[in-house]
Coordinates of C-alpha atoms and ligand atoms in Angstrom, one line a residue:
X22 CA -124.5 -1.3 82.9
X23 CA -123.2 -4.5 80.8
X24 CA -122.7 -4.3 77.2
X25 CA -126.6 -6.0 76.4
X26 CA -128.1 -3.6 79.0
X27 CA -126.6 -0.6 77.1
X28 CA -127.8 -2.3 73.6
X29 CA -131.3 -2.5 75.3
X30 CA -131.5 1.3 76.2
X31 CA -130.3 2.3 72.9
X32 CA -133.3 0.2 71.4
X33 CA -136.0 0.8 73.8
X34 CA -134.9 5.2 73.1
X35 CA -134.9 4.3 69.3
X36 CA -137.8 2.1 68.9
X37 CA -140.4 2.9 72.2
X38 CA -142.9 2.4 69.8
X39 CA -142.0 -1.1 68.9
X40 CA -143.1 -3.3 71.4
X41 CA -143.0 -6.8 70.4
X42 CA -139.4 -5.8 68.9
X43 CA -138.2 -4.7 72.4
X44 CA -140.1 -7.6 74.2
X45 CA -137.6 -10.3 71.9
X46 CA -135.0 -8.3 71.8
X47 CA -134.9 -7.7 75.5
X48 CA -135.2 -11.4 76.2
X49 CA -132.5 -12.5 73.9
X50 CA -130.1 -9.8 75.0
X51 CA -130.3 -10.4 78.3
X52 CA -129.9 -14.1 78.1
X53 CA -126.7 -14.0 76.1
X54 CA -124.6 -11.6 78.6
X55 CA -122.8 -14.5 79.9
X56 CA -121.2 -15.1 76.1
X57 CA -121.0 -12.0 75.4
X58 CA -118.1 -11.8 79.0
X59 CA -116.4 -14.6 77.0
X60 CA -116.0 -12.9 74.2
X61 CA -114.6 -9.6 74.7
X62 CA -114.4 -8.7 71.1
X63 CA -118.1 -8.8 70.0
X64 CA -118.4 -5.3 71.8
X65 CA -115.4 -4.4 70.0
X66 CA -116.6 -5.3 67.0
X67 CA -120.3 -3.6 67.8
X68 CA -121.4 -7.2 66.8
X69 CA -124.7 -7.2 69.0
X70 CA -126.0 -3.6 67.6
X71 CA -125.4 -4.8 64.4
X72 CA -127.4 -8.4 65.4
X73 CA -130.5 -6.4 66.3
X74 CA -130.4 -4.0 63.4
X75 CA -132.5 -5.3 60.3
X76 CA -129.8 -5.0 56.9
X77 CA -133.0 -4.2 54.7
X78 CA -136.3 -3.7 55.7
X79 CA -138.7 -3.3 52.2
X80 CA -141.8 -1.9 52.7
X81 CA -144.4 -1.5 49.9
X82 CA -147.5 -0.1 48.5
X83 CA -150.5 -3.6 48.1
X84 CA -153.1 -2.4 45.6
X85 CA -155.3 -5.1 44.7
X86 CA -159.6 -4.8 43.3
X87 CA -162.1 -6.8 45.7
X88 CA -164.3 -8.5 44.2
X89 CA -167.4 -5.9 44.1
X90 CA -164.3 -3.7 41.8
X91 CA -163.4 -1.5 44.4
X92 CA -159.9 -0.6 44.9
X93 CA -158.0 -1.7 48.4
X94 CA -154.8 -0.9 49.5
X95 CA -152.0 -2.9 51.7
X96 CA -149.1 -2.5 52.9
X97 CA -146.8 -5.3 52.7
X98 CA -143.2 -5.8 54.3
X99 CA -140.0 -7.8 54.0
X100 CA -137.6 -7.4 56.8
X101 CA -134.4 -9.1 55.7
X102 CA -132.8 -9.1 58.9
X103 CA -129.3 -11.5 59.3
X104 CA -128.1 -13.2 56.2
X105 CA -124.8 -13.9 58.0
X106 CA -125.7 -18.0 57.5
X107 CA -127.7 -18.0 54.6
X108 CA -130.0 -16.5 52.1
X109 CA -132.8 -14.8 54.1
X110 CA -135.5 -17.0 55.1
X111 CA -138.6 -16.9 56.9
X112 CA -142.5 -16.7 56.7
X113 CA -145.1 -14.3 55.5
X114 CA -147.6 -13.3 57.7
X115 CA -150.7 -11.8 56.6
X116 CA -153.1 -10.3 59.4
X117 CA -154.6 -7.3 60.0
X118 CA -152.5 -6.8 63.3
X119 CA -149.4 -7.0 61.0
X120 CA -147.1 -4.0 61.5
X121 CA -142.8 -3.7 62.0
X122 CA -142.7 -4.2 64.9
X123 CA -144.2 -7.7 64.9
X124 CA -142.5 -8.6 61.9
X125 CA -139.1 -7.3 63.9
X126 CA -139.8 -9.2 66.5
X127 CA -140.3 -12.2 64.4
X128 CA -137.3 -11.8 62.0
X129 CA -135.2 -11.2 65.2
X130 CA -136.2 -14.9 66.4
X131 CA -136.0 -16.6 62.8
X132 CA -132.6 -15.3 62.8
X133 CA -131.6 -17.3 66.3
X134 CA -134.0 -20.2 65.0
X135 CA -132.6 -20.7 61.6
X136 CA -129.3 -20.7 63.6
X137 CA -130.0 -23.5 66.2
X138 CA -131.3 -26.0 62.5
X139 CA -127.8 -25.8 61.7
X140 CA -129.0 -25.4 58.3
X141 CA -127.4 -22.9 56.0
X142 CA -130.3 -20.0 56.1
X143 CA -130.2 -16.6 57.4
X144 CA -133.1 -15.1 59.2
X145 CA -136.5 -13.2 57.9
X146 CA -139.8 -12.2 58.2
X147 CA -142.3 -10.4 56.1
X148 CA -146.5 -10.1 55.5
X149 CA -149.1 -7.5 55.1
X150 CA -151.8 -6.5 57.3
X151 CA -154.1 -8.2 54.7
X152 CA -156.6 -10.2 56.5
X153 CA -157.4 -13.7 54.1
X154 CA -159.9 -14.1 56.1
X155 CA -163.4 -13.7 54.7
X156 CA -161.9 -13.1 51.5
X157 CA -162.9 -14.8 48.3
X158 CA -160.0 -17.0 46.6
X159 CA -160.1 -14.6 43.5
X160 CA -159.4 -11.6 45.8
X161 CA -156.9 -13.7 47.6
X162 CA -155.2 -14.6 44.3
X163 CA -155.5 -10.4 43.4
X164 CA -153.3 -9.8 46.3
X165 CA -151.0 -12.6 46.6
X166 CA -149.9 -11.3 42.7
X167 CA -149.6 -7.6 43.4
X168 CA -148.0 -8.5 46.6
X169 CA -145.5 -10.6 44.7
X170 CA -145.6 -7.9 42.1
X171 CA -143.1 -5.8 44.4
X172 CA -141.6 -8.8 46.5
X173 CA -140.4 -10.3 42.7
X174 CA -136.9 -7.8 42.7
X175 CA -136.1 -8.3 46.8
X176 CA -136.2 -12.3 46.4
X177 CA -134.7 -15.2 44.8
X178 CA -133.3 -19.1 45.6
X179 CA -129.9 -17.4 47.0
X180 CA -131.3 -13.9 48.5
X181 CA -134.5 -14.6 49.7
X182 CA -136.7 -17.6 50.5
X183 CA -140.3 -16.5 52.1
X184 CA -142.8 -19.7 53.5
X185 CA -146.0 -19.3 54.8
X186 CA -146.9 -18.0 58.6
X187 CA -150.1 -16.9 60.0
X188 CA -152.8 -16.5 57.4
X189 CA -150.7 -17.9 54.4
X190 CA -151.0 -21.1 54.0
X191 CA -150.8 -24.0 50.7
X192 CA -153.3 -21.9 48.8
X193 CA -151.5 -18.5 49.2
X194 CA -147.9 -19.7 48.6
X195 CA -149.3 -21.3 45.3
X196 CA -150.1 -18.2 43.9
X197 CA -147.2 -16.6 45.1
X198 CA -145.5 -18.9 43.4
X199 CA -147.3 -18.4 40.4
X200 CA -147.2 -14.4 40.6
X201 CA -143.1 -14.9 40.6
X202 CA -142.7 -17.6 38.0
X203 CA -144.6 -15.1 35.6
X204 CA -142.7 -12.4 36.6
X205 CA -139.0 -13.6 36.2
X206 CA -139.9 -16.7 33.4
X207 CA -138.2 -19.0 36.4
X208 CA -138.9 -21.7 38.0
X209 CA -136.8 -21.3 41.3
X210 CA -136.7 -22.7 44.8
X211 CA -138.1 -19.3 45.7
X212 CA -140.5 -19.8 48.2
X213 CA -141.1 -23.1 50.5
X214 CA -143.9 -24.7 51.6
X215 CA -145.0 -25.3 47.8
X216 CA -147.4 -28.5 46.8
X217 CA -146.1 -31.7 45.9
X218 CA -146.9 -31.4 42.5
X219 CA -145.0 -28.6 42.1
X220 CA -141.6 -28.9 44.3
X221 CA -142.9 -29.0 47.8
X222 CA -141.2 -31.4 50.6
X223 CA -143.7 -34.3 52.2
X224 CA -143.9 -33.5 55.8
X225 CA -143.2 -29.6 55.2
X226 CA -146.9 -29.3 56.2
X227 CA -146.6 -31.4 59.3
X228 CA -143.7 -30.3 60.1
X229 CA -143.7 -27.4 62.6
X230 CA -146.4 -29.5 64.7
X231 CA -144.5 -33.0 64.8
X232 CA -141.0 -31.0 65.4
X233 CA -142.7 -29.0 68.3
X234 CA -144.1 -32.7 70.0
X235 CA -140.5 -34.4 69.1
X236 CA -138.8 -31.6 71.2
X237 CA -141.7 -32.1 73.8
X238 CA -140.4 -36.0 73.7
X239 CA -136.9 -35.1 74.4
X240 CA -137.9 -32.5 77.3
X241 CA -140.4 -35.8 79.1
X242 CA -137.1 -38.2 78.7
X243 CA -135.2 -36.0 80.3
X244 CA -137.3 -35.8 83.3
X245 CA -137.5 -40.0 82.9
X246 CA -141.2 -38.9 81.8
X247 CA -143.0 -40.5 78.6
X248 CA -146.1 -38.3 76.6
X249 CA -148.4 -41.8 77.0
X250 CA -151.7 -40.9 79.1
X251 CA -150.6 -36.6 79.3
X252 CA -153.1 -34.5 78.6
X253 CA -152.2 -31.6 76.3
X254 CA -154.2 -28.5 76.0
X255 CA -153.2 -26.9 72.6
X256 CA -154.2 -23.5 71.5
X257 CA -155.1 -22.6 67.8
X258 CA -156.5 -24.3 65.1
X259 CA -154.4 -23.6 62.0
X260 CA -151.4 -25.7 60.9
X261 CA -149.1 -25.7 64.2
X262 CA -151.8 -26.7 66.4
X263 CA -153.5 -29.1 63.8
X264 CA -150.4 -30.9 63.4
X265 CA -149.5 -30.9 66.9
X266 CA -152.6 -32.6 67.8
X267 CA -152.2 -35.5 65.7
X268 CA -148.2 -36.3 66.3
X269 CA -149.4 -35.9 70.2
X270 CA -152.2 -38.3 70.2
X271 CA -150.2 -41.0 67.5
X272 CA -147.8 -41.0 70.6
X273 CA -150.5 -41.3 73.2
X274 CA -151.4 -38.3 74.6
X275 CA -154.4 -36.8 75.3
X276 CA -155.1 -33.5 73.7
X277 CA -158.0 -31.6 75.1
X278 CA -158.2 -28.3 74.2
X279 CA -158.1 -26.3 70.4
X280 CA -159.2 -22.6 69.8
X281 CA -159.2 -20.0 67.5
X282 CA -159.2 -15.6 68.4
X283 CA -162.9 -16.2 69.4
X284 CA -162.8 -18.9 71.9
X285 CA -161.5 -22.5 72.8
X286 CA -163.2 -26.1 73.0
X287 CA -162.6 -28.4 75.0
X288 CA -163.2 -31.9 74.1
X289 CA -163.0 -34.9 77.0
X290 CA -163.1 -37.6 74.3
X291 CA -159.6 -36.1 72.8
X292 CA -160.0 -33.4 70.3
X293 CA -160.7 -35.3 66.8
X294 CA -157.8 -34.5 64.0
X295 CA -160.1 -35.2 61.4
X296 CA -162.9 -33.1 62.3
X297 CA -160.5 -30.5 63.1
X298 CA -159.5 -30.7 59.6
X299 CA -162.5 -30.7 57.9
X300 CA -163.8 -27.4 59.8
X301 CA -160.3 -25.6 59.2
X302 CA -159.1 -26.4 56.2
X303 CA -161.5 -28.1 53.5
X304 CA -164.8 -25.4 55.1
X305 CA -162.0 -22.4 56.5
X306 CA -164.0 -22.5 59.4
X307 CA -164.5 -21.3 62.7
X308 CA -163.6 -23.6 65.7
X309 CA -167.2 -23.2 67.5
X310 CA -168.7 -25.4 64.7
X311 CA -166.1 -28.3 66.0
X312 CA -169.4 -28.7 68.9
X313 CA -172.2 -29.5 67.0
X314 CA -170.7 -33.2 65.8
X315 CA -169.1 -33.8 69.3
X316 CA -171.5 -34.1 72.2
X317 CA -169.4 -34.0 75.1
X318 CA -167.2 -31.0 73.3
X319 CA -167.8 -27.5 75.3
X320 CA -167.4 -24.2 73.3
X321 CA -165.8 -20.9 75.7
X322 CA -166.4 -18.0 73.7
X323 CA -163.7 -15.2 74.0
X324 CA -161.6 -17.4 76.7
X325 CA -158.0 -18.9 76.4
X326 CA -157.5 -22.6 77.3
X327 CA -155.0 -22.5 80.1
X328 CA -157.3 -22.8 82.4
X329 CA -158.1 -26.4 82.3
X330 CA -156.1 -28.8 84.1
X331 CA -153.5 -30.4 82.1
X332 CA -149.9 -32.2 82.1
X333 CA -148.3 -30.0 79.1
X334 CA -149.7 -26.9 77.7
X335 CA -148.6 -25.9 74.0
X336 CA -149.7 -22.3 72.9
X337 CA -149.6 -22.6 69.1
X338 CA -151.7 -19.4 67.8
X339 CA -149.9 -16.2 68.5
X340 CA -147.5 -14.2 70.1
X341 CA -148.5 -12.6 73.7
X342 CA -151.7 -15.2 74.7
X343 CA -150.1 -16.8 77.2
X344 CA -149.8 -14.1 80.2
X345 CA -149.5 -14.4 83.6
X346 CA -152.8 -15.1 84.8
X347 CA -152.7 -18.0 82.3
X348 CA -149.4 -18.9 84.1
X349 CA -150.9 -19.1 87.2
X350 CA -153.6 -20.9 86.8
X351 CA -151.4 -23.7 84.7
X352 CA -149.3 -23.9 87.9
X353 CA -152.2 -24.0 90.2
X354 CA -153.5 -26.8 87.6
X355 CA -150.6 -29.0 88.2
X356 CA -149.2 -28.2 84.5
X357 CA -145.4 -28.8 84.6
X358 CA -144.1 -28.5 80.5
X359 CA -145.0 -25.5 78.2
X360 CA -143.7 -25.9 74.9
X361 CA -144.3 -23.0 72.5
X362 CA -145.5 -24.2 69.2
X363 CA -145.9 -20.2 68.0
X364 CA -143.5 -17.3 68.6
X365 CA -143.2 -15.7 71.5
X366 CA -146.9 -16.8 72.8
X367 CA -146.1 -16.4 76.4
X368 CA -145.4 -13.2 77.8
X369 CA -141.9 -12.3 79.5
X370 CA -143.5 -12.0 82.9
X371 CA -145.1 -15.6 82.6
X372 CA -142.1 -17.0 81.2
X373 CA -140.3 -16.2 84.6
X374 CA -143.0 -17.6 87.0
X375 CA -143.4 -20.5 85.3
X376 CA -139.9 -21.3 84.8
X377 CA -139.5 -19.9 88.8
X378 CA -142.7 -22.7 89.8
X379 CA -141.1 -26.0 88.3
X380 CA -142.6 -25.8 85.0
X381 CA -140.1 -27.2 82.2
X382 CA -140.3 -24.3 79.9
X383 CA -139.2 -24.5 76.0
X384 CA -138.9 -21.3 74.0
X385 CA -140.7 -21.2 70.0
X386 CA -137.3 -20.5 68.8
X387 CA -136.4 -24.1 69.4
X388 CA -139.5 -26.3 69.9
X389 CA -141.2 -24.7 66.4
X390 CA -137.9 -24.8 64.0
X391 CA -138.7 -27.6 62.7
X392 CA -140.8 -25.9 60.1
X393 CA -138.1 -23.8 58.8
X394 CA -135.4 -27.3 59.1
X395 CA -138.1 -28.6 56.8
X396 CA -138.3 -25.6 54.5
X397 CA -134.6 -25.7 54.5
X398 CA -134.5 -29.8 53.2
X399 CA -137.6 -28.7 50.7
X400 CA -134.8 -25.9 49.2
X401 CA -132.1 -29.3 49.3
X402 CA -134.7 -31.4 47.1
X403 CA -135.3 -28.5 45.1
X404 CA -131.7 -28.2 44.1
X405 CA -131.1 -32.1 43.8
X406 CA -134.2 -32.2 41.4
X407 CA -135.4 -34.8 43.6
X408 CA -137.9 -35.6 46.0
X409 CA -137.5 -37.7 49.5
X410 CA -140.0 -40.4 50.9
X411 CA -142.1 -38.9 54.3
X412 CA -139.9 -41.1 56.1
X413 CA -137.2 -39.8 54.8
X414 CA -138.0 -36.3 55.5
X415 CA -139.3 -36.9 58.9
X416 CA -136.8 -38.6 60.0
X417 CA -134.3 -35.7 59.3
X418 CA -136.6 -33.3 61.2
X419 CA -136.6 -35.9 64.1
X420 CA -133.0 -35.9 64.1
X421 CA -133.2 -32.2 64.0
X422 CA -135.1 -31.5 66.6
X423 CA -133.4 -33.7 68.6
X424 CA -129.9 -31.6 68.3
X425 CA -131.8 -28.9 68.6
X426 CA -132.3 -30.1 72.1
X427 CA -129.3 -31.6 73.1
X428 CA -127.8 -28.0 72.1
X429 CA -129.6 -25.8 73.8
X430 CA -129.8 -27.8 77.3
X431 CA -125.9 -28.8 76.4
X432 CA -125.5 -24.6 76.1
X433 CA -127.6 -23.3 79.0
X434 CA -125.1 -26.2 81.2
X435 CA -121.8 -24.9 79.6
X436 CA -123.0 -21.2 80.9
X437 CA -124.4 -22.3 84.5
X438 CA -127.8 -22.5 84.0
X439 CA -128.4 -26.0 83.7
X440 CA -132.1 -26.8 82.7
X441 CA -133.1 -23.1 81.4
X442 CA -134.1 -24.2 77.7
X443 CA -134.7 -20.2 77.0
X444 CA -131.2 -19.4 78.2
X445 CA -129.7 -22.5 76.3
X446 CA -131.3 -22.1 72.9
X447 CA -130.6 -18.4 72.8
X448 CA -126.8 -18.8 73.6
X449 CA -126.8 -21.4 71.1
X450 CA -128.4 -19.7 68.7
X451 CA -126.5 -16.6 69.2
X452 CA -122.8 -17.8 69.0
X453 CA -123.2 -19.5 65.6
X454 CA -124.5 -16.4 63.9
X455 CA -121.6 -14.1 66.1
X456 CA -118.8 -16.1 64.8
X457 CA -120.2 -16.1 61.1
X458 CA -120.7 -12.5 61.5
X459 CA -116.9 -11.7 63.1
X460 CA -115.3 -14.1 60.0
X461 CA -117.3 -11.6 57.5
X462 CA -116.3 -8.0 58.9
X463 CA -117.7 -5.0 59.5
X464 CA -120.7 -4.8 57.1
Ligands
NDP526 P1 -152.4 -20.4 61.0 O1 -152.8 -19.1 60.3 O2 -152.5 -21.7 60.3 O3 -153.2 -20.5 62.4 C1 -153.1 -19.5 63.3 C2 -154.1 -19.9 64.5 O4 -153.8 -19.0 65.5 C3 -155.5 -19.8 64.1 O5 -156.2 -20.7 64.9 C4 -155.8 -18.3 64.5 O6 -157.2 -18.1 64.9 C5 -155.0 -18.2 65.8 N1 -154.7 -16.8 65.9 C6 -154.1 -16.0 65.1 N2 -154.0 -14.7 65.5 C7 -154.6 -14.7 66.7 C8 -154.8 -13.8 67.7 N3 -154.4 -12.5 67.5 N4 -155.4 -14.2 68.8 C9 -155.8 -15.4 69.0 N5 -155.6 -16.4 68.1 C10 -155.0 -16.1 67.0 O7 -150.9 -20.1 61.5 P2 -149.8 -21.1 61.9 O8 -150.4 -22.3 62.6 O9 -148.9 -21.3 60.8 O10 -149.0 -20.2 63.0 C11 -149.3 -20.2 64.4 C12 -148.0 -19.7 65.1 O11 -146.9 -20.6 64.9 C13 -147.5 -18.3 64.8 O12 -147.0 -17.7 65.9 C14 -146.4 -18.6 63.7 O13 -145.5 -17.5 63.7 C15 -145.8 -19.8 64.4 N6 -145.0 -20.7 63.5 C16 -145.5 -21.2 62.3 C17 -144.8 -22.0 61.5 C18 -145.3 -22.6 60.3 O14 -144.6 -23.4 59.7 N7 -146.5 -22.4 59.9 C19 -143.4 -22.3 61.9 C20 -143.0 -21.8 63.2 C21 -143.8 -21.0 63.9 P3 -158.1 -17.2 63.9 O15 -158.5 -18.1 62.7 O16 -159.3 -16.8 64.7 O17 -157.3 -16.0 63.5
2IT527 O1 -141.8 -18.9 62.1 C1 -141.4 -19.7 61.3 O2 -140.4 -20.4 61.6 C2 -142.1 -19.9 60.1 N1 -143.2 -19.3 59.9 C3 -141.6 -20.9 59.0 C4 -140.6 -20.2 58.1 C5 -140.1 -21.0 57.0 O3 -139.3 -20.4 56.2 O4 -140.5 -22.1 56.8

């Protein structure tokens, strides 16, 4: 057994329970055996044991009254996991699925992620199992402040930097913001993703969407390909997949598909940004309204989207909803890119038989950083007092994504295995964190 082999075994005895963790861990640890040969001393140093073991995990007690005055309970989390780059950073995810081993999973990734921006931010993840959905904005604003009631002593602009994830977006950040400015009488750059009125970055919304199709770019150039005329099936609605849509159809493509956790539609016409919008975020929503103002739209209750033909398919909802039925039939279908937009979306098992059919495969890790890149030049204006144009900003996170690329296919090449994106962005990812982690000893 090789060194990552052994560091899975220990994890799969100590955490069988943690599924999601092992899934990531598993992946990244296998994928990274090659540098761990050239460097000989990581084992010595019990460097990868120490990369998969969270430094702090915080988790917390979420009482907050509902709006008929009865008491509810939470529980909320902050897995700090790698600050070996950076102050923590990394999103808070509230759903009712929410539990360690998901935010493990995810603060495992945003580690390697963070890495591969090259900006100076260690990795993170937290939420609650809180679902916003449903919920009135007074009982949303009750939680988000005796959420941040606790969250207040683990944070701060050099410790900790939460964002938004699944189910917190603009509205819940605001009062988390709030919650902490009472709490500590500071204004900080304490959490990103903030409005523009109050310290947020243009294009931090947009972000995570347009990075994901600018990495998409660099993936069709390399294959002497252009997005013009591709159709795109997307999955989700909420800000990846929303943003996604419209960077994809500026440049040209067709986008087809949109869903939510009860079903997709497909739209012939090109799924409309605007309307999209409106039903998501001014009405909160559910995609099967998205029909009734577009004829030719079809609504699949309880069905996934990979199964209409398209060029590109970008899973931008969850982790796990692309498995390997969905694989199949994308193969079948002709499809020959998947870019993941969310974390860990396709399963292991459909990673391999796409990547083993011809399909040109990028991992969330790198085509979704550019959120966090974006959070990260959001903390830059925030401690230059100043703010920077759209173009500005967006023209970074193009640049970003575009290293991104070039360092992950320039990695997976330097280990012999020219054109595995997964491979490449994990290696990449990996060594930056290793060697800031050997400079700073044991600890
Ligand atoms: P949102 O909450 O804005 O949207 C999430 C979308 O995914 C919704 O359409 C939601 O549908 C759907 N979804 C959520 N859970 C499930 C589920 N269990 N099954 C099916 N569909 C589901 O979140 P984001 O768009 O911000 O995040 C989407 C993904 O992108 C996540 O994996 C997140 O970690 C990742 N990501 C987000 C970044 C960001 O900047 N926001 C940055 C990088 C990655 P429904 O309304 O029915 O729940
Ligand atoms: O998964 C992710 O990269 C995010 N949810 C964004 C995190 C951030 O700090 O902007």
């Amino acid at each position: 057994m090789n060194y990552s082999q052994r560091v899975i075994k220990q994890l799969q005895e100590r955490y069988k329970d943690e599924s999601e963790f092992i899934q990531a861990a598993s992946e990244i640890l296998t994928t990274i055996q090659p540098a761990l040969d050239a460097h000989p001393e990581y084992e010595r140093a019990g460097l990868v044991e120490r990369l998969v073991e969270p430094e702090r995990i915080i988790i917390f007690r979420v009482p907050w009254v509902d709006d008929e005055g009865k008491v509810q309970v939470n529980r909320g989390y902050r897995v700090q996991f790698n600050s070996a780059l950076g102050p923590y950073k990394g999103g808070i995810r509230l759903h009712p699925s929410v539990n360690l081993s998901i935010l493990k999973f995810l603060g495992l990734e945003q580690t390697l992620k963070n890495s591969l921006t090259t900006l100076p931010m260690g990795g993170a993840k937290g939420g609650s199992d809180f679902d916003p959905k449903g919920k009135s904005d007074s009982e949303v604003m009750r939680f988000c402040q005796s959420f941040m009631a606790e969250l207040v002593r683990h944070i701060g602009p050099d410790t900790d930097v939460p964002a938004g994830d699944i189910g917190t977006g603009a509205r819940e950040i605001g009062y988390l913001f709030g919650a902490y400015k009472k709490f500590t009488n500071k204004w900080q750059s304490v959490l990103t993703g903030k409005g523009l009125s109050y310290g947020g970055s243009l294009a931090r919304t947009e972000a995570t969407g347009f990075g994901a199709v600018y990495f998409l770019e660099n993936m069709l150039h390399q294959k002497n390909e252009d997005i013009k005329g591709k159709t795109i099936a997307i999955s989700g609605a909420g800000n990846v997949a929303q943003y996604a849509v419209k960077k994809a159809e500026e440049l040209g493509a067709h986008v087809v598909t949109v869903s939510d956790s009860n079903g997709y539609v497909y739209d012939p016409n090109g799924v409309d940004f605007d309307a999209l919008v409106q039903i998501k975020q001014v009405e909160r929503g559910r995609i099967k309204e998205y029909v009734k103002d577009h004829r030719d739209a079809q609504y699949h209750e309880n069905e996934r989207p990979w199964g209409e033909k398209c060029d590109i398919a970008m899973p931008c909802a969850t982790q796990n909803e692309l498995d390997l039925d969905d694989a199949r039939k994308l193969v079948a279908n002709g499809a020959k890119y998947v870019v993941e937009g969310a974390n860990m979306p396709t399963t292991t098992d459909a990673t391999e038989y796409l990547q083993k059919n011809g399909v040109f495969f990028a991992p969330g890790k790198a085509a979704n950083a550019g959120g966090v890149a974006t959070s990260g030049l959001e903390m830059s204006q925030n401690h230059e007092h100043l703010s920077w144009s759209f173009e500005e900003v967006d023209d970074k996170l193009h640049d970003i994504m575009n290293n991104i690329y070039k360092s992950a296919w320039d990695a997976a090449k330097q280990y012999g295995h020219e054109g595995d994106l997964v491979f490449g962005a994990n290696i990449a990812g990996f060594l930056k964190v290793a060697d800031a982690m050997m400079a700073q000893g044991i600890c």
